[in-house]
């Protein structure tokens, strides 16, 4: 809800700008560049002295503050010069803006580091706070504006728009389950559609059930919160084949009849973070209006237990006609995705499909909150994800999807079952199941974001126990927006 929304770049000298603090980056073995020398002069040589005395080391995350009566200068450490890249700039922006938040400096200026899109992303992502429900907070403060001195305005603007889309994904994740309902996701999709000139279609329970989405309908049986199947279509590329994005919009996962243990169950409000990746990416599409076609599908429901809920042993029929034996009602994400993957495969001829889901606890065990697990059927597309990640600084780790694993989801009495082998290769079993619902020959990558969707520690541009908006930036980069 709260993040920096006013950010630009300016070729004017810092002397002509209004600000509360100006930040400069310094590498290890610090040297002052042109702007730094000017600022140092204005401060009577304080920065130069601090460098000489070894007080400024230039290490990553290091900040120092220098004053004269009418000037405040912050130095931000950048680490080793030869290791500089976009991620270093992004983190420096985040460190600076968090410092400004803490000191209550409303207007921040940062001297360009030569990677303005990344710096802009860091400034915006670092400024993010989720304060919607916290009342009477004395420390409440917002950074109002940031200017990148000597920066490129288009790069800064692109960084702002992409980071703004990431913040939308974070907000969706951070809202509690009683607010971020399927209806709320559909309303968010409507706002994005309005901004980007997209077509939105939302099917309700009766409609998607009659259409044959038996897996989504099965999961949704146990909830009175109205479930939705949400479809956004962006047409900016004429007759070109669309890219299809599919996201798990499970707004609260209790596990259903196969109920989860109580400890940490509140975290299952984050179980719609796959849909947040999709809606965040569509927000970036709406803001940047690329010349391409994009389809976004979000199956959305709660997973609850009760007299009407689906049960272990039930057999459901998905949109592509395959029958699914439900052996655990807590493996519900793959069920709702089955219908969505079948739907986009059948009705469009996508260049490729990407799906995003907090699908398995197993990926959190394997990779922690640091990286996203990726699996797919097309090596070229997987390589593209890895290449995009080099630019965005997000982390992905590929797991294999060999035929031997695909056997694990075969059922004796139905076409497939929704669990693999107990305690074995859980993340791979999830992907092996999804593969059954992706149209043949359509390149596809599955992103298991059950670890990366939220953070359990404070990082330069992530917040402890809050949604990260992870993967949005990499998807935007991969799609060539
Ligand atoms: N939403 C969970 C996965 C999850 C677990 C995400 C922990 C984040 C943190 C998913 O619906 C689920 O419950 N998966 C089961 C599958 C199992 C029953 C085959 C799991 O991972 O335990
Ligand atoms: Mn579950
Ligand atoms: Zn789930």
Coordinates of C-alpha atoms and ligand atoms in Angstrom, one line a residue:
X1 CA 0.0 0.0 0.0
X2 CA 2.8 2.4 0.7
X3 CA 5.8 2.8 -1.6
X4 CA 7.6 5.4 -3.6
X5 CA 5.5 6.5 -6.6
X6 CA 7.3 9.7 -7.5
X7 CA 10.7 8.9 -9.1
X8 CA 12.5 10.4 -12.0
X9 CA 15.9 11.2 -13.4
X10 CA 17.4 14.6 -14.0
X11 CA 20.4 15.9 -15.8
X12 CA 20.4 19.1 -13.8
X13 CA 23.1 19.6 -11.2
X14 CA 22.2 18.6 -7.7
X15 CA 22.6 22.2 -6.7
X16 CA 19.4 23.0 -8.6
X17 CA 17.3 20.3 -6.9
X18 CA 15.3 20.4 -3.7
X19 CA 16.0 17.4 -1.4
X20 CA 16.5 16.4 2.2
X21 CA 19.4 14.0 1.5
X22 CA 21.6 13.2 -1.4
X23 CA 23.2 9.8 -1.7
X24 CA 26.4 8.8 -3.5
X25 CA 27.7 5.2 -4.0
X26 CA 31.3 4.4 -3.0
X27 CA 33.2 1.2 -3.9
X28 CA 35.7 -0.5 -1.7
X29 CA 38.9 1.5 -1.7
X30 CA 36.6 4.5 -2.2
X31 CA 37.4 7.3 -4.7
X32 CA 35.2 10.3 -5.2
X33 CA 33.9 10.9 -8.7
X34 CA 32.9 14.3 -10.1
X35 CA 29.6 14.7 -8.1
X36 CA 31.2 13.3 -5.0
X37 CA 34.1 15.8 -5.2
X38 CA 31.6 18.7 -5.5
X39 CA 29.6 17.5 -2.6
X40 CA 32.8 16.9 -0.6
X41 CA 33.9 20.5 -1.3
X42 CA 30.5 21.8 -0.2
X43 CA 31.0 19.9 3.1
X44 CA 34.5 21.3 3.7
X45 CA 36.2 18.0 2.8
X46 CA 34.5 15.8 5.4
X47 CA 34.0 12.8 3.1
X48 CA 37.5 12.9 1.8
X49 CA 38.8 13.0 5.4
X50 CA 36.6 10.1 6.3
X51 CA 37.9 8.1 3.4
X52 CA 41.5 8.9 4.3
X53 CA 41.0 7.9 7.9
X54 CA 39.5 4.6 6.8
X55 CA 36.1 5.3 8.3
X56 CA 34.3 4.8 4.9
X57 CA 35.1 1.3 3.7
X58 CA 32.7 1.1 0.8
X59 CA 31.4 -2.4 1.8
X60 CA 27.9 -3.4 0.7
X61 CA 25.1 -2.1 3.0
X62 CA 27.4 0.4 4.7
X63 CA 26.0 3.9 5.1
X64 CA 27.5 7.1 6.5
X65 CA 26.0 10.5 6.8
X66 CA 27.7 13.9 6.5
X67 CA 26.3 17.4 7.2
X68 CA 26.7 21.1 6.7
X69 CA 24.0 23.5 7.7
X70 CA 22.2 23.2 4.4
X71 CA 23.3 19.9 3.0
X72 CA 23.0 16.2 4.0
X73 CA 25.0 13.6 2.1
X74 CA 24.7 9.9 2.5
X75 CA 27.4 7.5 1.3
X76 CA 26.2 4.0 0.4
X77 CA 28.8 1.2 0.1
X78 CA 28.8 -0.7 -3.2
X79 CA 31.4 -3.4 -2.5
X80 CA 34.2 -4.3 -4.9
X81 CA 34.3 -2.3 -8.1
X82 CA 34.8 -5.3 -10.3
X83 CA 31.7 -7.0 -9.0
X84 CA 29.4 -4.1 -9.8
X85 CA 26.2 -5.1 -11.6
X86 CA 22.5 -4.2 -11.7
X87 CA 21.8 -6.1 -8.5
X88 CA 24.5 -4.0 -6.6
X89 CA 22.7 -0.9 -7.8
X90 CA 19.3 -2.3 -6.9
X91 CA 20.5 -3.1 -3.4
X92 CA 22.2 0.3 -3.0
X93 CA 18.9 2.0 -3.8
X94 CA 17.1 -0.1 -1.3
X95 CA 19.6 0.5 1.4
X96 CA 19.5 4.3 0.8
X97 CA 15.7 4.5 0.9
X98 CA 15.4 2.4 4.0
X99 CA 17.9 4.7 5.7
X100 CA 15.9 7.7 4.5
X101 CA 12.7 6.1 6.0
X102 CA 14.4 5.5 9.3
X103 CA 15.7 9.1 9.5
X104 CA 12.4 10.5 8.1
X105 CA 13.9 12.2 5.1
X106 CA 11.0 12.6 2.6
X107 CA 12.9 13.7 -0.5
X108 CA 15.9 11.6 -1.6
X109 CA 18.3 12.2 -4.4
X110 CA 20.8 9.5 -5.6
X111 CA 23.6 10.2 -7.9
X112 CA 23.4 7.8 -10.9
X113 CA 25.5 4.6 -10.7
X114 CA 25.1 4.0 -14.4
X115 CA 22.3 1.3 -13.9
X116 CA 19.3 3.6 -13.6
X117 CA 16.5 1.0 -14.1
X118 CA 18.0 -1.2 -11.4
X119 CA 18.6 1.7 -9.0
X120 CA 15.1 2.9 -9.5
X121 CA 13.8 -0.6 -8.8
X122 CA 15.8 -0.8 -5.6
X123 CA 14.6 2.6 -4.5
X124 CA 10.9 1.7 -5.0
X125 CA 11.2 -1.9 -3.6
X126 CA 13.1 -0.8 -0.6
X127 CA 10.5 1.9 0.2
X128 CA 7.7 -0.7 0.4
X129 CA 5.7 -0.9 3.6
X130 CA 2.5 -2.7 4.2
X131 CA 0.6 -0.5 6.7
X132 CA -3.0 -1.0 5.7
X133 CA -4.1 -2.4 9.0
X134 CA -1.8 -0.8 11.5
X135 CA -3.5 2.2 13.2
X136 CA -1.9 4.9 15.4
X137 CA 1.7 4.2 14.5
X138 CA 3.8 7.1 15.6
X139 CA 6.7 6.0 13.4
X140 CA 4.7 6.0 10.3
X141 CA 6.6 7.8 7.6
X142 CA 6.8 7.7 3.8
X143 CA 9.5 8.7 1.4
X144 CA 7.7 11.1 -1.0
X145 CA 10.1 11.4 -4.0
X146 CA 13.4 10.3 -5.4
X147 CA 15.5 11.8 -8.2
X148 CA 18.4 10.1 -9.9
X149 CA 20.9 12.8 -10.7
X150 CA 22.5 12.4 -14.1
X151 CA 20.3 9.4 -14.8
X152 CA 18.4 8.3 -17.8
X153 CA 14.7 9.3 -17.5
X154 CA 13.3 6.3 -19.6
X155 CA 15.3 3.8 -17.6
X156 CA 14.2 5.3 -14.3
X157 CA 10.6 5.3 -15.4
X158 CA 10.8 1.7 -16.5
X159 CA 12.3 0.7 -13.2
X160 CA 9.5 2.6 -11.4
X161 CA 6.8 0.9 -13.4
X162 CA 8.2 -2.6 -13.0
X163 CA 8.8 -2.1 -9.2
X164 CA 5.3 -0.7 -8.9
X165 CA 4.0 -3.9 -10.4
X166 CA 6.0 -5.9 -7.9
X167 CA 4.5 -3.9 -5.1
X168 CA 1.0 -4.8 -6.4
X169 CA 2.0 -8.4 -6.2
X170 CA 3.3 -7.9 -2.6
X171 CA 0.1 -6.1 -1.5
X172 CA -2.0 -9.0 -2.9
X173 CA 0.1 -11.5 -0.9
X174 CA 0.1 -9.4 2.3
X175 CA -3.6 -8.8 2.5
X176 CA -5.2 -11.4 4.8
X177 CA -7.4 -14.2 3.4
X178 CA -10.6 -12.4 4.5
X179 CA -9.7 -9.4 2.3
X180 CA -7.8 -10.9 -0.6
X181 CA -10.6 -13.2 -1.7
X182 CA -11.2 -14.5 -5.2
X183 CA -13.6 -11.6 -5.7
X184 CA -10.8 -9.2 -4.6
X185 CA -8.5 -10.8 -7.2
X186 CA -11.1 -10.3 -9.9
X187 CA -11.6 -6.7 -8.9
X188 CA -7.8 -6.2 -9.1
X189 CA -7.8 -7.8 -12.5
X190 CA -10.6 -5.4 -13.5
X191 CA -8.5 -2.4 -12.5
X192 CA -5.5 -3.7 -14.5
X193 CA -7.8 -4.4 -17.5
X194 CA -9.1 -0.8 -17.4
X195 CA -5.6 0.6 -17.2
X196 CA -4.2 -1.6 -20.0
X197 CA -7.1 -1.8 -22.3
X198 CA -7.4 -5.5 -21.7
X199 CA -10.4 -7.8 -21.9
X200 CA -11.5 -9.4 -18.6
X201 CA -13.8 -12.4 -18.2
X202 CA -14.7 -13.8 -14.8
X203 CA -16.6 -17.0 -14.5
X204 CA -18.4 -17.9 -11.2
X205 CA -18.8 -21.3 -9.6
X206 CA -21.9 -22.3 -11.6
X207 CA -20.4 -21.2 -14.9
X208 CA -17.0 -22.8 -14.6
X209 CA -18.6 -26.0 -13.2
X210 CA -20.9 -26.2 -16.2
X211 CA -17.9 -25.5 -18.5
X212 CA -16.2 -28.7 -17.3
X213 CA -13.7 -27.4 -14.8
X214 CA -14.3 -30.3 -12.5
X215 CA -11.0 -29.9 -10.6
X216 CA -11.4 -26.3 -9.6
X217 CA -15.1 -27.0 -8.8
X218 CA -14.0 -29.9 -6.6
X219 CA -11.6 -27.9 -4.5
X220 CA -14.1 -25.1 -4.2
X221 CA -16.9 -27.4 -2.8
X222 CA -15.9 -26.7 0.8
X223 CA -16.0 -22.9 0.7
X224 CA -18.9 -20.4 0.8
X225 CA -16.5 -17.6 -0.3
X226 CA -17.4 -17.3 -4.0
X227 CA -14.7 -18.9 -6.2
X228 CA -13.7 -17.4 -9.6
X229 CA -12.0 -18.3 -12.8
X230 CA -10.4 -15.1 -14.0
X231 CA -9.1 -14.5 -17.5
X232 CA -7.3 -11.4 -18.8
X233 CA -6.5 -10.9 -22.5
X234 CA -4.0 -8.2 -23.7
X235 CA -3.8 -7.6 -27.4
X236 CA -0.9 -5.5 -28.4
X237 CA 0.7 -7.7 -31.0
X238 CA -1.8 -8.2 -33.8
X239 CA -1.9 -11.8 -35.0
X240 CA 1.2 -13.0 -33.0
X241 CA 0.8 -16.1 -30.8
X242 CA 0.2 -15.0 -27.2
X243 CA 2.3 -15.8 -24.1
X244 CA 0.1 -17.5 -21.5
X245 CA 0.5 -16.9 -17.8
X246 CA -1.3 -19.1 -15.2
X247 CA -1.2 -18.4 -11.5
X248 CA -2.5 -20.3 -8.4
X249 CA -5.0 -18.1 -6.7
X250 CA -5.7 -20.2 -3.6
X251 CA -6.7 -17.4 -1.2
X252 CA -6.5 -19.6 1.9
X253 CA -5.2 -23.1 2.1
X254 CA -6.4 -24.9 5.3
X255 CA -5.5 -28.3 3.6
X256 CA -9.2 -29.2 3.4
X257 CA -10.3 -32.5 4.9
X258 CA -6.6 -33.5 4.9
X259 CA -6.2 -30.6 7.2
X260 CA -2.9 -28.9 7.9
X261 CA -1.4 -28.6 11.4
X262 CA -2.3 -25.3 13.2
X263 CA 1.2 -23.9 13.6
X264 CA 2.0 -21.4 10.9
X265 CA -1.3 -22.0 9.1
X266 CA -1.7 -18.2 8.9
X267 CA 1.0 -18.3 6.3
X268 CA -1.4 -20.0 3.9
X269 CA -2.9 -16.6 3.1
X270 CA 0.2 -16.4 0.9
X271 CA -1.2 -19.4 -1.2
X272 CA -2.4 -17.0 -3.9
X273 CA 1.1 -15.6 -4.6
X274 CA 1.2 -17.4 -7.9
X275 CA -1.8 -15.3 -9.0
X276 CA 0.0 -12.2 -7.6
X277 CA 2.9 -12.9 -10.0
X278 CA 0.4 -13.1 -12.9
X279 CA -1.5 -10.0 -11.9
X280 CA 1.8 -8.1 -11.1
X281 CA 3.1 -9.0 -14.5
X282 CA -0.1 -7.9 -16.2
X283 CA 0.1 -4.6 -14.2
X284 CA 3.6 -4.1 -15.8
X285 CA 2.1 -4.9 -19.2
X286 CA -0.7 -2.3 -18.6
X287 CA 1.9 0.3 -17.6
X288 CA 4.5 -0.4 -20.4
X289 CA 2.1 -1.5 -23.2
X290 CA 4.5 -3.9 -25.1
X291 CA 3.8 -4.9 -28.7
X292 CA 2.7 -8.5 -27.9
X293 CA -0.3 -10.6 -26.9
X294 CA -0.6 -12.0 -23.4
X295 CA -3.2 -14.3 -21.8
X296 CA -3.5 -14.5 -18.0
X297 CA -5.5 -17.1 -16.2
X298 CA -6.2 -17.3 -12.5
X299 CA -8.2 -20.1 -11.0
X300 CA -9.2 -18.8 -7.5
X301 CA -10.8 -20.3 -4.5
X302 CA -10.3 -21.2 -0.8
X303 CA -9.5 -24.7 0.3
X304 CA -11.7 -25.5 3.3
X305 CA -13.0 -28.5 5.1
X306 CA -16.6 -29.1 6.1
X307 CA -19.7 -31.0 5.2
X308 CA -19.6 -30.0 1.5
X309 CA -15.9 -30.3 1.0
X310 CA -14.3 -32.7 -1.4
X311 CA -12.7 -35.8 0.1
X312 CA -9.6 -38.1 -0.2
X313 CA -10.6 -40.8 -2.6
X314 CA -12.9 -38.5 -4.7
X315 CA -12.3 -38.6 -8.5
X316 CA -12.6 -35.3 -10.4
X317 CA -12.6 -34.7 -14.1
X318 CA -10.5 -31.8 -15.3
X319 CA -11.2 -29.4 -18.2
X320 CA -9.2 -31.5 -20.7
X321 CA -11.2 -34.6 -19.8
X322 CA -8.5 -36.4 -17.7
X323 CA -9.7 -38.0 -14.5
X324 CA -7.9 -37.3 -11.2
X325 CA -7.9 -39.4 -8.1
X326 CA -7.6 -37.1 -5.1
X327 CA -5.5 -38.8 -2.5
X328 CA -4.8 -35.7 -0.4
X329 CA -7.1 -32.7 -0.4
X330 CA -4.1 -30.5 0.6
X331 CA -2.6 -31.1 -2.9
X332 CA -5.2 -28.7 -4.2
X333 CA -3.0 -26.2 -6.1
X334 CA -2.2 -28.6 -8.8
X335 CA -6.0 -29.4 -9.2
X336 CA -7.0 -25.8 -9.8
X337 CA -4.1 -25.3 -12.1
X338 CA -5.0 -28.4 -14.1
X339 CA -8.2 -26.7 -15.3
X340 CA -6.4 -23.4 -16.1
X341 CA -3.5 -25.0 -18.0
X342 CA -6.1 -27.1 -19.9
X343 CA -8.1 -24.0 -20.7
X344 CA -5.3 -21.9 -22.1
X345 CA -3.9 -24.9 -24.0
X346 CA -7.2 -25.6 -25.7
X347 CA -8.4 -22.1 -26.5
X348 CA -5.2 -20.4 -27.5
X349 CA -2.1 -21.4 -29.4
X350 CA 0.4 -20.0 -27.0
X351 CA 4.1 -19.4 -27.8
X352 CA 4.7 -20.8 -24.4
X353 CA 3.0 -21.2 -21.0
X354 CA 4.4 -20.1 -17.7
X355 CA 2.7 -21.1 -14.4
X356 CA 3.4 -19.8 -11.0
X357 CA 2.3 -21.5 -7.7
X358 CA 3.1 -21.9 -4.1
X359 CA 2.8 -25.6 -4.9
X360 CA 4.9 -27.6 -2.5
X361 CA 6.4 -27.5 1.0
X362 CA 9.1 -29.6 -0.5
X363 CA 10.6 -26.7 -2.5
X364 CA 10.9 -24.7 0.7
X365 CA 12.8 -27.6 2.2
X366 CA 15.1 -27.8 -0.8
X367 CA 15.8 -24.2 -1.6
X368 CA 14.6 -22.2 1.5
X369 CA 13.1 -18.8 0.9
X370 CA 16.0 -17.8 -1.4
X371 CA 15.2 -19.4 -4.8
X372 CA 12.3 -20.5 -7.0
X373 CA 12.2 -24.1 -8.2
X374 CA 11.7 -24.3 -12.0
X375 CA 10.8 -27.4 -14.1
X376 CA 9.6 -27.7 -17.6
X377 CA 9.5 -29.5 -20.9
X378 CA 11.5 -27.1 -23.1
X379 CA 15.2 -26.6 -22.4
X380 CA 15.4 -23.5 -24.6
X381 CA 12.6 -21.8 -22.5
X382 CA 14.3 -22.8 -19.2
X383 CA 17.6 -21.3 -20.5
X384 CA 15.7 -18.1 -21.2
X385 CA 14.4 -18.0 -17.6
X386 CA 18.0 -18.4 -16.4
X387 CA 19.3 -15.7 -18.7
X388 CA 16.6 -13.2 -17.6
X389 CA 17.4 -14.0 -14.0
X390 CA 21.0 -12.9 -14.6
X391 CA 19.6 -9.4 -15.4
X392 CA 17.1 -9.3 -12.6
X393 CA 19.2 -10.8 -9.8
X394 CA 16.4 -13.2 -8.8
X395 CA 17.4 -16.8 -8.1
X396 CA 16.1 -20.0 -9.9
X397 CA 17.1 -23.6 -9.6
X398 CA 16.0 -26.2 -12.1
X399 CA 14.8 -29.6 -11.0
X400 CA 14.6 -32.6 -13.4
X401 CA 11.3 -33.8 -14.9
X402 CA 12.4 -37.2 -16.0
X403 CA 9.9 -39.9 -17.2
X404 CA 10.7 -42.0 -14.1
X405 CA 9.2 -39.2 -11.9
X406 CA 6.2 -38.8 -14.2
X407 CA 5.3 -42.4 -13.3
X408 CA 4.8 -41.3 -9.7
X409 CA 1.5 -39.5 -10.4
X410 CA -0.1 -42.4 -12.4
X411 CA -3.2 -43.7 -10.7
X412 CA -4.6 -47.3 -10.6
X413 CA -8.2 -46.2 -10.9
X414 CA -8.0 -42.9 -12.7
X415 CA -5.7 -41.2 -15.3
X416 CA -3.6 -39.5 -12.6
X417 CA -3.5 -39.0 -8.9
X418 CA -2.7 -35.7 -7.1
X419 CA 0.1 -37.0 -5.0
X420 CA 3.5 -38.6 -5.8
X421 CA 5.4 -41.0 -3.5
X422 CA 5.3 -40.2 0.2
X423 CA 8.3 -38.0 1.2
X424 CA 10.0 -38.3 -2.2
X425 CA 10.6 -35.6 -4.8
X426 CA 7.4 -33.7 -3.9
X427 CA 8.2 -30.7 -6.0
X428 CA 8.9 -32.8 -9.1
X429 CA 5.7 -34.8 -8.5
X430 CA 3.7 -31.5 -8.5
X431 CA 5.2 -30.5 -11.9
X432 CA 4.8 -34.1 -13.3
X433 CA 1.1 -33.8 -12.4
X434 CA 0.7 -30.3 -14.1
X435 CA 2.5 -31.6 -17.2
X436 CA -0.6 -33.8 -17.9
X437 CA -2.7 -30.7 -18.5
X438 CA -0.3 -28.7 -20.7
X439 CA -1.1 -29.1 -24.4
X440 CA 1.3 -31.3 -26.3
X441 CA 4.2 -29.4 -27.9
X442 CA 3.6 -26.2 -26.0
X443 CA 6.8 -25.1 -24.4
X444 CA 6.0 -24.7 -20.6
X445 CA 7.8 -23.8 -17.4
X446 CA 6.4 -24.3 -14.0
X447 CA 7.6 -22.0 -11.2
X448 CA 7.3 -23.4 -7.7
X449 CA 7.4 -20.2 -5.5
X450 CA 6.4 -21.8 -2.2
X451 CA 9.7 -20.6 -0.8
X452 CA 10.4 -17.4 -2.7
X453 CA 7.0 -15.8 -2.5
X454 CA 7.6 -14.5 1.0
X455 CA 10.6 -13.8 3.1
X456 CA 11.4 -14.8 6.7
X457 CA 14.2 -12.2 7.1
X458 CA 14.8 -8.5 6.4
X459 CA 16.8 -8.2 3.2
X460 CA 17.9 -5.1 1.3
X461 CA 14.7 -5.0 -0.7
X462 CA 12.5 -7.6 1.0
X463 CA 10.7 -7.4 4.3
X464 CA 10.5 -10.0 7.1
X465 CA 7.4 -12.2 7.1
X466 CA 6.0 -10.4 4.1
X467 CA 5.3 -11.2 0.4
X468 CA 8.3 -10.5 -1.9
X469 CA 6.6 -10.2 -5.3
X470 CA 9.4 -12.5 -6.4
X471 CA 9.5 -13.6 -10.1
X472 CA 7.5 -10.7 -11.5
X473 CA 10.6 -8.8 -12.6
X474 CA 12.2 -11.9 -14.2
X475 CA 9.0 -12.7 -16.1
X476 CA 8.8 -9.1 -17.4
X477 CA 12.4 -9.5 -18.5
X478 CA 11.9 -12.9 -20.1
X479 CA 8.9 -11.7 -22.0
X480 CA 11.0 -8.9 -23.5
X481 CA 8.7 -6.1 -22.2
Ligands
LIG1 N1 0.1 -24.5 -0.4 C1 0.7 -25.7 -0.2 C2 2.2 -25.7 -0.4 C3 3.0 -24.9 0.6 C4 3.5 -25.4 1.8 C5 3.3 -23.6 0.3 C6 4.2 -24.7 2.7 C7 4.1 -22.8 1.2 C8 4.5 -23.4 2.4 C9 0.2 -26.8 -1.0 O1 -1.2 -26.7 -1.4 C10 0.3 -28.1 -0.3 O2 -0.3 -28.2 0.7 N2 1.1 -29.0 -0.8 C11 1.3 -30.3 -0.2 C12 1.2 -31.3 -1.2 C13 1.2 -32.7 -0.7 C14 0.0 -33.0 0.1 C15 1.4 -33.7 -1.8 C16 2.7 -30.2 0.5 O3 3.6 -29.7 0.0 O4 2.8 -30.7 1.6
LIG2 MN1 -2.5 -27.4 0.1
LIG3 ZN1 -1.9 -24.7 -1.4

